[in-house]
Coordinates of N, CA and C in Angstrom, one line a residue:
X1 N 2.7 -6.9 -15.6 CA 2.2 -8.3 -15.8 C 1.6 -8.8 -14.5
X2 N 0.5 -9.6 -14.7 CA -0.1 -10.0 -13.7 C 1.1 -10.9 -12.6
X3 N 1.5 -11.0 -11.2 CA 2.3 -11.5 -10.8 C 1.4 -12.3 -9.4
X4 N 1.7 -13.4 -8.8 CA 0.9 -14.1 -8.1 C 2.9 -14.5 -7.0
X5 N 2.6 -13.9 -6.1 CA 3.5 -13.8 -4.6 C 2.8 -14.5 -4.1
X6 N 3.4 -15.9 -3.3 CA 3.4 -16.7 -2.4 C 4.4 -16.3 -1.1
X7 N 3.5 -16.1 0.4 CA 4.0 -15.1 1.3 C 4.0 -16.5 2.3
X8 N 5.4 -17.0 2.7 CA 5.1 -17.7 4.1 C 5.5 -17.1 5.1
X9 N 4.3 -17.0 6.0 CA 4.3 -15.6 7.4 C 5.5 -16.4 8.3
X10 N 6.1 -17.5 8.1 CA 6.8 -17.9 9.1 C 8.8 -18.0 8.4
X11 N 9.0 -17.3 7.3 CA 10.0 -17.4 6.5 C 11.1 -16.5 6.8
X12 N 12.3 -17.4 7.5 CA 13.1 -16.5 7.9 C 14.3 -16.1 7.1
X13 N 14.0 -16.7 5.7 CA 15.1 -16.4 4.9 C 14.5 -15.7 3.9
X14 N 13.2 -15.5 3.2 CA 12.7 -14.5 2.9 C 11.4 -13.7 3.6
X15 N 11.2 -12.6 4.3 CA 10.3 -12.2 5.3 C 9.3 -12.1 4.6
X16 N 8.2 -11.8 5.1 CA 7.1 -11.4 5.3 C 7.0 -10.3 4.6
X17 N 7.8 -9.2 5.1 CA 7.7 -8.2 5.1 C 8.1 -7.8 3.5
X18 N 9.0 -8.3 3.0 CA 9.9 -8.5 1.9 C 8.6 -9.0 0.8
X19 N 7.6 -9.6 0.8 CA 6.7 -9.9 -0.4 C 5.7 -8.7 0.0
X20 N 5.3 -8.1 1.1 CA 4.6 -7.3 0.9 C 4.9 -6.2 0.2
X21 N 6.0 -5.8 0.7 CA 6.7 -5.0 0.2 C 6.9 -4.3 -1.8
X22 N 7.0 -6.0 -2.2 CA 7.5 -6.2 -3.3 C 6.0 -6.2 -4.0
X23 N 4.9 -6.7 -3.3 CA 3.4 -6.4 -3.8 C 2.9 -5.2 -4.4
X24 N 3.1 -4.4 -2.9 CA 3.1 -2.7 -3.4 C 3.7 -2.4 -4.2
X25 N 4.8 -3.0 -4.9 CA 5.4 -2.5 -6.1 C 4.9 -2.5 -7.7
X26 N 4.2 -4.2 -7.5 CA 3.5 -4.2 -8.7 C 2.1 -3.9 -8.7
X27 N 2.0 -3.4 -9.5 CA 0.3 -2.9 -9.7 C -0.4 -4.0 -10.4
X28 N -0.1 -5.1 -10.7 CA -1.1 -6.3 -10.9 C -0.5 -7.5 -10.1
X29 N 0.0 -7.1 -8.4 CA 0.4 -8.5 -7.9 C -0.6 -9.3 -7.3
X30 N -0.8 -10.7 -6.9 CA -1.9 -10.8 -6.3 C -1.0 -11.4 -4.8
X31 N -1.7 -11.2 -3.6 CA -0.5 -11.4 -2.4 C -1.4 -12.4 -1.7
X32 N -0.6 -13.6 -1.6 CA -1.7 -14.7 -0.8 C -0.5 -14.8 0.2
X33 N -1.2 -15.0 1.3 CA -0.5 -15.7 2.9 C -0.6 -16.9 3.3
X34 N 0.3 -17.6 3.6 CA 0.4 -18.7 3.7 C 0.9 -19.2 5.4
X35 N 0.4 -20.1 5.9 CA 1.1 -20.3 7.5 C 1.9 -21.1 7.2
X36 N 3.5 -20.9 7.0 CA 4.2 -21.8 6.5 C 6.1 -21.3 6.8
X37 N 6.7 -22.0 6.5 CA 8.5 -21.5 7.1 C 8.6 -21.6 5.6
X38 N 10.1 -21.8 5.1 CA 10.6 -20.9 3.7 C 10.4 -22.0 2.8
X39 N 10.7 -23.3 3.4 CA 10.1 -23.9 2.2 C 8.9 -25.1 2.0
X40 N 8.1 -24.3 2.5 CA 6.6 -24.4 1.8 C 5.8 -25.2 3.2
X41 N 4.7 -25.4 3.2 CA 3.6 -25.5 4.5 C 3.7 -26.9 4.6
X42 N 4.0 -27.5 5.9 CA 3.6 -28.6 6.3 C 2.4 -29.0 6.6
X43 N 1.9 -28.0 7.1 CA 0.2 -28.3 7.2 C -0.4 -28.8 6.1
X44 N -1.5 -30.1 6.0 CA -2.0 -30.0 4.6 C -3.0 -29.3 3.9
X45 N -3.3 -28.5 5.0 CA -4.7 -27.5 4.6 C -3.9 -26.6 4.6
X46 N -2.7 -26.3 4.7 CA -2.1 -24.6 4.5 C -1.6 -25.0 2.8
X47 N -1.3 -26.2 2.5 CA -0.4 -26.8 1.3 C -1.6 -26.8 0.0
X48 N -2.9 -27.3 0.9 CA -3.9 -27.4 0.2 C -4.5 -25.9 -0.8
X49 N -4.5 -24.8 0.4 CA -4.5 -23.5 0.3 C -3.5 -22.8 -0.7
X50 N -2.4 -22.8 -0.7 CA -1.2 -23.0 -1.3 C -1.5 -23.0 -3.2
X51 N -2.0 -24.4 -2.7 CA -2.1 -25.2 -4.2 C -3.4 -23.8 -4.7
X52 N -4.4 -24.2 -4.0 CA -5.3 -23.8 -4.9 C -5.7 -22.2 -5.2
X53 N -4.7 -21.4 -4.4 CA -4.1 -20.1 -4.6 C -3.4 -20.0 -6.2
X54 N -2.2 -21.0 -6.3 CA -1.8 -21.5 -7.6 C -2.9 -21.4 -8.7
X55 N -3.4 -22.6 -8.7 CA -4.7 -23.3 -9.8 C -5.8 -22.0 -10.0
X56 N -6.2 -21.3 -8.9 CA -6.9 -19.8 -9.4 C -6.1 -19.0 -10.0
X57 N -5.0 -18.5 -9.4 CA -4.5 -17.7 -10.1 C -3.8 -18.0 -12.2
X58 N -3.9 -18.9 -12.2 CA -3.4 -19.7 -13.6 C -4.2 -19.5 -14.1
X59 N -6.0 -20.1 -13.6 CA -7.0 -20.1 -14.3 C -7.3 -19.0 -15.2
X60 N -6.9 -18.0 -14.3 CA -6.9 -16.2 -14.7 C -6.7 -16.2 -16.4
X61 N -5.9 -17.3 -16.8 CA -5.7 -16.8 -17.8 C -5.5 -18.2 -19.3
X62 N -6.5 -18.7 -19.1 CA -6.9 -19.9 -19.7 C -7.4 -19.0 -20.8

């Protein structure tokens, strides 16, 4: 099933390393990076990014 991983490169309670990881596993994942700690980007253009990572990947299946 198509899967959509949200990666924050700055997450010390789930790594980095740990969604790539989990990407390679699925053969329909989609892996977006985010500059952000574990829970979720303070930046509003990383949040913004974020969001519209989300809103694409949904569209996928209107």
């Amino acid at each position: 099933a198509p899967t959509l991983i949200l990666q924050h490169t700055r997450d010390e309670v789930a790594p980095p390393d740990d969604s790539t990881a989990l990407a390679a596993l699925l053969p329909n994942a989609t892996l977006v990076s985010i500059d952000a700690l574990h829970n979720g980007p303070g930046d509003p253009a990383e949040r913004a990014r974020e969001d519209d990572a989300i809103v694409a990947f949904l569209a996928r299946f209107r």
